[in-house]
XYZ file of C-alpha atoms in Angstrom:
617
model
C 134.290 11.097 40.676
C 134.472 9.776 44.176
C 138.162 10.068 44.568
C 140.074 9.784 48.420
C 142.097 12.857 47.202
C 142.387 15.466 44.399
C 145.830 13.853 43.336
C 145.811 12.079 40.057
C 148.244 10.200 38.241
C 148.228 12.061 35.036
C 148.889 9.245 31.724
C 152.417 8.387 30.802
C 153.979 5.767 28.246
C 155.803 3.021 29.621
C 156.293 0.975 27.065
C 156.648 -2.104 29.142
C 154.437 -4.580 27.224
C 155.159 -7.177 24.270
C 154.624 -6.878 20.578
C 151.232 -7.925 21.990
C 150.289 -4.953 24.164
C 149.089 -7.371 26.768
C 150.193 -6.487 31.021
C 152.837 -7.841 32.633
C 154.516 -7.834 36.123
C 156.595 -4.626 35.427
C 153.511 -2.782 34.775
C 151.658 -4.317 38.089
C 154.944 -3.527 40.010
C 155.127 0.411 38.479
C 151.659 1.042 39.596
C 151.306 -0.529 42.613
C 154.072 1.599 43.987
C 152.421 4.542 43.031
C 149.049 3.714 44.136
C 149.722 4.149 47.833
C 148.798 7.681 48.533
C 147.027 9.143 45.081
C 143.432 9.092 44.545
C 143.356 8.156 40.943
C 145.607 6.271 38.438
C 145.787 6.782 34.639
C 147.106 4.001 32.997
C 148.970 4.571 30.251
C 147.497 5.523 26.739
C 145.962 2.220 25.816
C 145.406 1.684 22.031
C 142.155 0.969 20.362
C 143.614 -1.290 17.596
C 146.722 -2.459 16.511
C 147.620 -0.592 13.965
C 147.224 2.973 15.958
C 149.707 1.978 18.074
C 152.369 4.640 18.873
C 154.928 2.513 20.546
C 155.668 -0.805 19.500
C 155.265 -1.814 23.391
C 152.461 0.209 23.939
C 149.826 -1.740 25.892
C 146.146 -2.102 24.210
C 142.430 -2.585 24.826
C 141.893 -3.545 21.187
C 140.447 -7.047 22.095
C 138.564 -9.175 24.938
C 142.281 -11.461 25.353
C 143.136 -8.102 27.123
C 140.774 -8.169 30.122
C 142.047 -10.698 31.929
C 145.444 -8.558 32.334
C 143.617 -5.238 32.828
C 141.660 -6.820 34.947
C 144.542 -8.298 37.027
C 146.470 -4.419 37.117
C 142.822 -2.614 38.114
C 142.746 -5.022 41.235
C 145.957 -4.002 42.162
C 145.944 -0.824 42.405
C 141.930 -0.808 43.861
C 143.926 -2.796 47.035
C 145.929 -0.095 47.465
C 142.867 2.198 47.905
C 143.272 4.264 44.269
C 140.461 4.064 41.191
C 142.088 3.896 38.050
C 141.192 5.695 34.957
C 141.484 4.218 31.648
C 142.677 6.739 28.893
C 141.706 5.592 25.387
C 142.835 7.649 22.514
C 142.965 7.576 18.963
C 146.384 9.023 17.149
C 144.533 9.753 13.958
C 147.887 10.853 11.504
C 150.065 10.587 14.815
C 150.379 7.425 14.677
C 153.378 6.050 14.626
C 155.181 5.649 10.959
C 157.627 3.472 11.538
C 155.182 0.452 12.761
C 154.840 -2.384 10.152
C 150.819 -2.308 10.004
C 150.014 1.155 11.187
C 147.672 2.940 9.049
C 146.622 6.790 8.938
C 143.262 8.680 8.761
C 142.483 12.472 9.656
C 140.655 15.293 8.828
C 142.972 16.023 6.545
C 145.354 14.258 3.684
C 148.182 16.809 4.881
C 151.120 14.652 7.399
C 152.174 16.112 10.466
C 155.472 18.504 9.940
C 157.845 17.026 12.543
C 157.921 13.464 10.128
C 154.518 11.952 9.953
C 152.964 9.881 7.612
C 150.738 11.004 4.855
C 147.001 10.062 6.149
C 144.153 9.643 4.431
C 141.225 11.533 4.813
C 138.307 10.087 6.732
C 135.075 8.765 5.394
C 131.791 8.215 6.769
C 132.425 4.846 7.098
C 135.881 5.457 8.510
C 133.903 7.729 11.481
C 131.683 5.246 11.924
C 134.793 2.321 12.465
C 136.488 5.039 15.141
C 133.300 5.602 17.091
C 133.111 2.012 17.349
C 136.519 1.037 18.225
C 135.928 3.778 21.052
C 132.388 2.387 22.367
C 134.265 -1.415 22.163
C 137.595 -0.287 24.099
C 135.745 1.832 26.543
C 133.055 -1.388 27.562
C 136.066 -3.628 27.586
C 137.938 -0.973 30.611
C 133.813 -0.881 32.583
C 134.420 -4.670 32.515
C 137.962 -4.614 33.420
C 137.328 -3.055 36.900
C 138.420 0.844 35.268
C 136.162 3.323 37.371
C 136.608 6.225 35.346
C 137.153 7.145 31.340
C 139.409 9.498 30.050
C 138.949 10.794 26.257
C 141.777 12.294 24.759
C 140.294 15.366 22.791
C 143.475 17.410 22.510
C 147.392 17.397 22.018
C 147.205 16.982 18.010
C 145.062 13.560 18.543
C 142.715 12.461 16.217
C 139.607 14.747 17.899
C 141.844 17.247 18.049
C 142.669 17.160 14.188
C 139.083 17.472 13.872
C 138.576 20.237 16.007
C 141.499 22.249 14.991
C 141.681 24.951 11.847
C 145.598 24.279 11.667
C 144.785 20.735 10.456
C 141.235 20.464 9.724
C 140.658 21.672 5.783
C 137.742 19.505 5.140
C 134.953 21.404 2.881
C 132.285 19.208 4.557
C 130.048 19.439 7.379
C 133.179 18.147 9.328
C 134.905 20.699 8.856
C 134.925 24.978 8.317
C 133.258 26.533 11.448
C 133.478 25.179 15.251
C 130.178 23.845 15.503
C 130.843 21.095 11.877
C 134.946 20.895 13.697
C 133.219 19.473 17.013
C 130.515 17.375 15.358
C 132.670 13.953 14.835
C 134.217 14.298 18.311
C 131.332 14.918 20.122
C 129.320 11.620 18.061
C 132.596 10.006 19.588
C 131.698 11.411 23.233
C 127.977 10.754 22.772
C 128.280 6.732 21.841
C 130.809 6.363 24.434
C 128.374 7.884 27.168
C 125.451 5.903 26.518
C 127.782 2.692 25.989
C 128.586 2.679 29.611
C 127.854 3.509 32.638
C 131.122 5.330 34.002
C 131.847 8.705 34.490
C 134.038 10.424 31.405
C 137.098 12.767 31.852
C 138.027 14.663 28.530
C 141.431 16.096 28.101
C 141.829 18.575 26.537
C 144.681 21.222 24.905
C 143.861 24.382 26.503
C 145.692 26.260 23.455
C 147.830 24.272 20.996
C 150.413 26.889 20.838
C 150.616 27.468 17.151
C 148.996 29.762 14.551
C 145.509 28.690 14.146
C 145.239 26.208 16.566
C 142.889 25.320 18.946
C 142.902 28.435 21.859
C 141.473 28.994 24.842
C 137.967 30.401 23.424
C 137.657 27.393 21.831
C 138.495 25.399 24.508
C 136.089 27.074 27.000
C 133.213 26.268 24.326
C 134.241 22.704 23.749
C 134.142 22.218 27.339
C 130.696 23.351 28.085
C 129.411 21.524 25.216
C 130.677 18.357 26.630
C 129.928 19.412 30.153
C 126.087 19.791 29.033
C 126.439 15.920 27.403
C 127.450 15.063 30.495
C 131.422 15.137 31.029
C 132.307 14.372 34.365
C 135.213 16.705 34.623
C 138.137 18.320 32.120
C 141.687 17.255 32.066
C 143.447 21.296 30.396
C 147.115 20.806 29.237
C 148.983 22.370 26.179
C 150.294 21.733 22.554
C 150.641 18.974 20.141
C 152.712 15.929 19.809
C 152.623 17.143 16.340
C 153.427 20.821 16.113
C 154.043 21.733 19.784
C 156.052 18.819 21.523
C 157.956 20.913 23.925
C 154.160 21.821 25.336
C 152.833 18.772 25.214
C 155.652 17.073 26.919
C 155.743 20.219 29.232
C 159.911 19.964 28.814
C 162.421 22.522 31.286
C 162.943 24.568 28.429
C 159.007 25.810 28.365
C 157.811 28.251 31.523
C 156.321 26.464 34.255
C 152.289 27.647 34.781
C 151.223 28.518 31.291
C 148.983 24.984 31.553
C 147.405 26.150 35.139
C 146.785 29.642 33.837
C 144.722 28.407 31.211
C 142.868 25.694 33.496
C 142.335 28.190 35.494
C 140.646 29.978 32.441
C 138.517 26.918 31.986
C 137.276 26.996 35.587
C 136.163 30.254 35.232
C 133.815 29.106 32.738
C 132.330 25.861 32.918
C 130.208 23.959 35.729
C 132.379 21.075 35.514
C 135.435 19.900 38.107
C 138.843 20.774 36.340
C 142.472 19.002 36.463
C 145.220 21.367 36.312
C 148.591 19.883 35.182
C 151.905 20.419 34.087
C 155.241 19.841 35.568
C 154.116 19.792 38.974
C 156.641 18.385 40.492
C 157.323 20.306 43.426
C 155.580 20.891 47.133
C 155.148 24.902 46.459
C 153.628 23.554 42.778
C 150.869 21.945 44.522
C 150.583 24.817 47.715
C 150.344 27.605 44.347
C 147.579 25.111 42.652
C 145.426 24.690 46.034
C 145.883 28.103 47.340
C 145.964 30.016 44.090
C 144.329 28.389 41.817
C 141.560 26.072 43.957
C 142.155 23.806 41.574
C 139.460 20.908 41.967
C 141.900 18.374 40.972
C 145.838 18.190 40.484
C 147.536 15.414 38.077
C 150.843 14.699 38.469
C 153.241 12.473 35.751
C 156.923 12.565 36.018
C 156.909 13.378 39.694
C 155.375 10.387 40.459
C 157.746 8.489 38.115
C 160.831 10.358 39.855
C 159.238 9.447 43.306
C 156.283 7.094 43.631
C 155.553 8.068 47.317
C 155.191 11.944 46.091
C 151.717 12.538 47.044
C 152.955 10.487 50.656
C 155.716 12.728 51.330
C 153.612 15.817 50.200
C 150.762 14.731 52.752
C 153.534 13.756 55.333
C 151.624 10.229 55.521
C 155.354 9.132 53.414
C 158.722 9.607 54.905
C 161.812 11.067 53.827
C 162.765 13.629 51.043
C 160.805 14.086 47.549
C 163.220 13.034 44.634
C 163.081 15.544 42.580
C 162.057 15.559 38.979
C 164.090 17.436 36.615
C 161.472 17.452 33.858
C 164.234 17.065 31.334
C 162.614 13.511 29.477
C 166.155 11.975 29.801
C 164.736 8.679 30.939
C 160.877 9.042 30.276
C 160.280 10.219 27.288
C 164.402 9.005 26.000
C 163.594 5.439 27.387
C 160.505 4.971 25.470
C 161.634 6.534 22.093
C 164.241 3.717 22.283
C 162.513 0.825 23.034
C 164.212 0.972 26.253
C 160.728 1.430 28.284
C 160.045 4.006 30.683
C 163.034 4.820 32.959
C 164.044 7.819 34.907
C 167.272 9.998 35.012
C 167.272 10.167 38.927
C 165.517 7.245 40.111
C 167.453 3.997 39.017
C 164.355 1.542 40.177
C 162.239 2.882 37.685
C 161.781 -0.226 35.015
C 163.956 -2.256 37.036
C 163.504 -3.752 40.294
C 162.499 -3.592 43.937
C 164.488 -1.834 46.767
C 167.623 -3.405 47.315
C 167.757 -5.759 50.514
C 169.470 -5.254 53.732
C 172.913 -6.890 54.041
C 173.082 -9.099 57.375
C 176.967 -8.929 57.642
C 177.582 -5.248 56.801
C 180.996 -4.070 55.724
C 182.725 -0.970 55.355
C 183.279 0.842 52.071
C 185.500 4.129 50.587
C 183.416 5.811 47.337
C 186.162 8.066 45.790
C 184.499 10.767 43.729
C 181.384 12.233 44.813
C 179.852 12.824 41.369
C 176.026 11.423 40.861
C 177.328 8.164 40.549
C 179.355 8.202 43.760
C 176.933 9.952 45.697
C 174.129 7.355 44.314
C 176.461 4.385 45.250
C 177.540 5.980 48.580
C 173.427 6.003 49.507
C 172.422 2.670 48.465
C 175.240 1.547 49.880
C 174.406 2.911 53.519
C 170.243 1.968 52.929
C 172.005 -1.308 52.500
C 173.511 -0.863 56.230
C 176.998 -0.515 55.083
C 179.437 2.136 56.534
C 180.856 4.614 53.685
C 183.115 7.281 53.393
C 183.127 9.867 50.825
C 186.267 11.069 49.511
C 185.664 14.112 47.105
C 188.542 16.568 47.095
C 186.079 19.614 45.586
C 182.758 20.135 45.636
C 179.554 17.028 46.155
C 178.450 16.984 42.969
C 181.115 17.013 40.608
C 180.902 17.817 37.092
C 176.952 17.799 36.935
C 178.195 21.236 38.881
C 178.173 22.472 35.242
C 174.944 20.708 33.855
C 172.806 23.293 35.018
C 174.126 26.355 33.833
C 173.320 26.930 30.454
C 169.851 28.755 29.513
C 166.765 27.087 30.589
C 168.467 23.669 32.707
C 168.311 25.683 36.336
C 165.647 22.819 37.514
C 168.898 20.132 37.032
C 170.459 21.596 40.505
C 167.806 20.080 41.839
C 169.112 16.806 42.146
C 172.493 17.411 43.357
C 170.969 19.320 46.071
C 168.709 16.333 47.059
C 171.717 13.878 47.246
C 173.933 16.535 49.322
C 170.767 16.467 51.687
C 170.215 12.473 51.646
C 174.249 12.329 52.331
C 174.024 14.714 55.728
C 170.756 13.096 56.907
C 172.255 9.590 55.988
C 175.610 10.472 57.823
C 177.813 9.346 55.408
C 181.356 10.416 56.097
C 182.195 13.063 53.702
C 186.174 13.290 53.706
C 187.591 16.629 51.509
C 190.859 15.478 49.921
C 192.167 13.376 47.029
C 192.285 9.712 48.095
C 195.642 8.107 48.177
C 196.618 4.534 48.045
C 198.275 4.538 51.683
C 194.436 6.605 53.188
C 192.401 3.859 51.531
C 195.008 0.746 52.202
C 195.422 1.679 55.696
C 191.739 2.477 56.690
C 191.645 -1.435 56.347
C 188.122 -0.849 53.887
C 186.069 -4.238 52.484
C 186.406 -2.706 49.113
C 186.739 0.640 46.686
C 184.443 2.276 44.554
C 186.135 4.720 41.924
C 183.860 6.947 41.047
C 186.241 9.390 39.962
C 184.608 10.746 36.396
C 186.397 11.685 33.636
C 188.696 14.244 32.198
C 188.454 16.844 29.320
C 190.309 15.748 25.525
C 192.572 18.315 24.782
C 192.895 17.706 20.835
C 196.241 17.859 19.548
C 196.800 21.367 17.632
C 199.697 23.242 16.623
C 199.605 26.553 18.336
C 196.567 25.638 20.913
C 197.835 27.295 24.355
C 194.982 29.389 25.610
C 191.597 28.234 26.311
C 188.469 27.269 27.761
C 186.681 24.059 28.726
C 183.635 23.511 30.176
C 183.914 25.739 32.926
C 183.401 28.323 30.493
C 179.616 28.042 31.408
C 180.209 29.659 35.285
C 179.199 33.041 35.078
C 182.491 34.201 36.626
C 184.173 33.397 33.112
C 181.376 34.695 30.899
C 182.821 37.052 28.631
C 180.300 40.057 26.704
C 180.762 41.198 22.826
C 183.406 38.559 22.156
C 184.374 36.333 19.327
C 184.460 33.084 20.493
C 185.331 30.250 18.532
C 184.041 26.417 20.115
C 186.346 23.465 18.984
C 183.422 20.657 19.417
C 179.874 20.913 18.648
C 178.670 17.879 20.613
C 176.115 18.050 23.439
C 178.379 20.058 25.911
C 179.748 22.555 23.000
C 176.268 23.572 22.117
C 175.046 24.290 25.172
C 178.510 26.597 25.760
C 177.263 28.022 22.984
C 173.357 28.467 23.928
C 174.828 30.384 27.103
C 177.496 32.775 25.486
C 174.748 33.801 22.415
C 172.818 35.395 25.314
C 175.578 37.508 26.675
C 175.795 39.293 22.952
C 179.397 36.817 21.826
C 179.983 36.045 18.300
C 180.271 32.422 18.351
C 181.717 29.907 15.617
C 181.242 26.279 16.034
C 183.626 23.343 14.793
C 183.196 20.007 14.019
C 184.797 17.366 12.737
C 181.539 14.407 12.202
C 178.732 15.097 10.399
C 176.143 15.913 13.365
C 176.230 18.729 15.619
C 174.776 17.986 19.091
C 175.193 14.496 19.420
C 173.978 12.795 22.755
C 171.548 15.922 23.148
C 167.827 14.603 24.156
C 165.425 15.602 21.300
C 163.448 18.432 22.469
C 166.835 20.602 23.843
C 168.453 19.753 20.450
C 165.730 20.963 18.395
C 165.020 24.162 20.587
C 168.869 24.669 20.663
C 169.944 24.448 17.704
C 166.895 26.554 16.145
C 168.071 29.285 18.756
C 171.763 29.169 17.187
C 170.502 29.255 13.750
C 168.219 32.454 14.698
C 171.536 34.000 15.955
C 173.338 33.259 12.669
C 175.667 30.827 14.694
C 177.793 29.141 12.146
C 178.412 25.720 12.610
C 181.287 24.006 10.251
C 180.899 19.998 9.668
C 183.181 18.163 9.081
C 185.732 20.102 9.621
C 189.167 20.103 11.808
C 191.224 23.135 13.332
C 194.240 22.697 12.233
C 196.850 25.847 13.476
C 196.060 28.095 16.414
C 198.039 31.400 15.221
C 197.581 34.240 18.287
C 193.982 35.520 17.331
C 193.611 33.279 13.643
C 192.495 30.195 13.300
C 192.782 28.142 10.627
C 190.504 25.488 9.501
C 190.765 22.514 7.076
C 186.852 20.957 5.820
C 185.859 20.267 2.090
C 188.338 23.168 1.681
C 191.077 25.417 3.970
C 190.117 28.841 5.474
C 190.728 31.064 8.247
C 189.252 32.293 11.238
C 190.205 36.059 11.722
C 189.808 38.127 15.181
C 189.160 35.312 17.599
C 188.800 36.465 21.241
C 188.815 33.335 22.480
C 188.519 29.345 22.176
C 186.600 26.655 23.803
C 187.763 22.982 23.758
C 184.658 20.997 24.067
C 186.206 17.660 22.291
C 184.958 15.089 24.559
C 185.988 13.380 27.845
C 187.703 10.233 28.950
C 187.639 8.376 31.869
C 189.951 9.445 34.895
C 191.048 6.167 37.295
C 194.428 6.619 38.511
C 193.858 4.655 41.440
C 193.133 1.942 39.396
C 195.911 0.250 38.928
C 197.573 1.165 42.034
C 194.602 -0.678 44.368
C 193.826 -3.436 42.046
C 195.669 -6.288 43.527
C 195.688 -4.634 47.315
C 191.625 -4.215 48.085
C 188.582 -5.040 45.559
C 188.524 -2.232 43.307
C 184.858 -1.671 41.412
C 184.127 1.358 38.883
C 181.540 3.018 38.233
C 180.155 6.034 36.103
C 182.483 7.772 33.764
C 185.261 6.489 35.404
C 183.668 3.236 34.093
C 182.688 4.650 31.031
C 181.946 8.027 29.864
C 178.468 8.294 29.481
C 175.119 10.586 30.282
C 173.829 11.185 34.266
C 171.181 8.889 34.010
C 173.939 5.679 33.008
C 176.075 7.128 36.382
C 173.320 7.055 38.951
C 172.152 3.643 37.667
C 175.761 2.466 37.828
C 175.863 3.831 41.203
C 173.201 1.704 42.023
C 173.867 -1.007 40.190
C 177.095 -1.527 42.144
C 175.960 -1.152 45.632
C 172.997 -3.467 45.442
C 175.318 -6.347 44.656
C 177.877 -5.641 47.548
């Protein structure tokens, strides 16, 4: 494929574009930072026609209007010495139901089980519209200046309803054995390869993870049918968006490697170059996938979205440290689902804007609190040129201290580690006490940033004298073969509760609304909370604790009942901000909050706060 390196940028949704799907300067801006270094960008999925769209702001190839703007974003990222690799897919029943217009066609008349729409199942004339609509969008990316296809055969797509026995129940020669499931999708591969002249990537779900899906044998065969039709290379992940969205989205909470074991697989077996990807997001990722695996190619998504100069830094042609991504879709895969666009829990530019600027009369700052927030303020603040000081009485990182202890969240350390390191190499002044007025008054500082976070809500209950907060989760506390009851059963009470099921507790868990694990991101809820129900972990809507009475409980909902035999109690009610400097400096110095002290809130609002703050000073 004529690349200047095995690193490609693997497709991700931005969801920066219109109602019109047309480019726009925050797409030219996202890519041309990450063009630098790689060898290969994928833009994101780009739709085939309106009405397949699976983000409202998804950007298209649907129509000729759309090659002057292609055009435009190719020639970026060509100056910055990258080829760029269109992606076109076809959602098939994954399209999205909530679009006014969408419509739905499969292999099958049966919706998707995680809330699709009902499709309808495909006629001949219906094939013949789709292999159109893929000939049409793939000559309209040859004339846009694309250098490379890339056909989505896998991850519960339309191909890969055909090819898979989990969805595909057709009687006809579509359907039944592998040769009829591959004979639509490879018509689809056949027009598109004799409609242009550029070489075609197909990716490809190595195994869908999921009774009677697609598997590797499959795979293997697929691929060396395509590879004989002339495939340029194969793109192997995991999963469905359907069925298997932890795997597809290749989330903390599924082992890291499962995708390169089965590309691996693949390269065993077919003539063809092979991309191996999958939350590679770290330097020893891509040493294990050259050294181990010889892997021909390497595509790399959130990374890249975490730090655009990844590949740079990895190379050491870049400079400085690799911001880490956490691979928990916080601000990726959260930011799209809301209409947000793509964002990025540890990297506040993403979506937004260029570096900040250098200030030509620097001044001198104090950042009490050195949460995420603080320490993110405290940085920007000394790229910037300003001098800072760090006042954090306990430990750099605050309470994200706790974020990454329950099961499956280790890779969230991560990122306080990488500010504690940007901190010493910045040499910002880290000062190990609780502010007071007369320190910060008399230190004669340009202005204050409280970043001083927020405080547990201890609910008002007669009887409550003994118990637990969040710091329940450090293994120090852990208790083994308890009964443990967990006032609270938002995001931080359920994942208390993910960590003490493990260590063989009881647990019980209260609450008074109507929705257990609010502020969770969807894939962590879903796996959560179908651990806890697998344990038998009760979990009482609705309901208030009403009289701690030494080891009973009692408990008012739709009716009144006790808790017997409880070992101990967790209060995970919620937390309020925590200023008390606030006041006191507020007529003396400038005073500016940020984070929870600002307003309680998830990591990805503090280190964008953090941010936010320090650019303008």
């Amino acid at each position: 494929m004529d690349l200047r390196n095995r690193f490609i940028m693997a497709p991700i949704k931005l969801g920066y574009s219109d109602q019109g799907g047309t480019v726009n300067q925050k797409h030219i801006q996202f890519y041309r930072e990450r063009s630098k270094y790689i060898g290969a960008i994928t833009i994101e999925p780009l739709y085939l026609e309106k009405g397949l769209r699976e983000i409202p702001t998804q950007l298209g190839i649907d129509n000729d209007q759309k090659i002057v703007g292609l055009t435009q974003l190719t020639k970026t990222i060509h100056a910055q010495g990258a080829n760029v690799i269109a992606h076109l897919n076809h959602p098939g029943r994954m399209a999205n139901p909530h679009l006014p217009g969408n419509y739905y066609i499969s292999a099958t008349d049966q919706p998707c089980e995680n809330a699709g729409a009902i499709p309808r199942r495909m006629t001949a004339g219906d094939m013949e519209a789709v292999i159109n609509l893929f000939v049409e969008g793939a000559q309209r990316a040859e004339k846009s200046g694309f250098d490379i296809l890339e056909l989505q055969f896998g991850h519960g797509y339309l191909l890969a309803q055909f090819l898979s026995l989990a969805v595909n129940d057709s009687s006809n020669k579509y359907g039944g054995s592998f040769e009829n499931r591959c004979r639509f999708p490879l018509n689809i591969f056949k027009a598109v390869k004799a409609a242009v002249d550029l070489p075609i990537i197909i990716r490809v779900s190595g195994d869908e993870m999921m009774p009677a899906g697609i598997n590797i044998d499959e795979t293997i065969q697929l691929v060396n049918i395509l590879a004989d039709c002339g495939a340029a290379a194969v793109h192997v992940s995991a999963g469905t968006v359907c069925s298997t969205p932890p795997w597809f989205f290749q989330h903390m909470f599924v082992p890291k490697g499962k995708t390169w074991e089965l590309a691996a697989q693949v390269k065993s077996n077919v003539a063809i170059p092979v991309i191996f990807v999958g939350r590679v997001n770290s330097i020893s990722d891509v040493d294990r996938l050259e050294q181990e695996f010889q892997a021909d190619y390497i595509a790399i998504g959130r990374a890249l979205v975490a730090d655009p100069d990844f590949i740079g830094k990895y190379e050491k042609r870049g400079t400085g440290r690799i911001r880490p991504c956490l691979a928990c879709a916080e601000g990726c895969l959260g930011g799209v689902r809301s209409g947000q666009g793509l964002h990025c829990m540890v990297n506040p530019l993403v979506g937004y804007s260029d570096p900040p600027p250098k200030r030509v009369d620097p001044r001198n700052y104090a950042v009490i609190g050195g949460g995420l927030a603080g320490m993110q303020a405290a940085l920007t603040l000394k790229t910037r040129g300003h001098a800072v000081d760090i006042y954090e009485k306990e430990r750099l990182g605050g309470q994200f201290n706790l974020a990454w202890l329950p099961p499956n969240k280790d890779s969230l350390k991560n990122i306080i580690t990488y500010f504690i390191a940007e901190i010493q190499a910045s040499k910002i002044n880290v000062i190990h006490k609780e502010a007071q007025e007369s320190d910060l008054i008399d230190k004669g500082y340009d202005g204050i940033i409280l970043a001083t976070g927020a405080h547990p809500i201890l609910p008002s209950i007669k009887g409550l004298k003994n118990y637990f907060k969040a710091d329940f989760l450090l293994d120090k506390n852990l208790p083994e073969g308890k009964k443990i009851l967990i006032i609270g059963g938002g995001l931080v009470g359920v994942e208390i509760a993910s960590k003490l099921v493990d260590k063989n507790n009881v647990i019980i868990i209260v609450e008074m609304l109507d929705e257990v694990a609010r502020g969770m991101e969807m894939i962590e809820k879903t796996l959560t909370i179908k651990k806890l129900n697998k344990e038998n972990v009760p979990i009482y809507l609705n309901t208030k604790v009403e009289t701690v009475d030494g080891c009973d409980v009692y408990l008012r909902g739709e009716k009144e009942f006790v808790l017997n035999n409880i070992d101990h109690i967790v209060v995970a009610t919620g937390m309020q901000s925590y200023r008390p400097l606030f006041k006191k400096l507020g007529n003396k110095i400038p005073v500016y909050l940020i984070g929870d002290a600002k307003k309680v809130s998830k990591a990805q609002e503090a280190i964008r706060d953090g941010y936010t703050i320090a650019r303008e000073l």
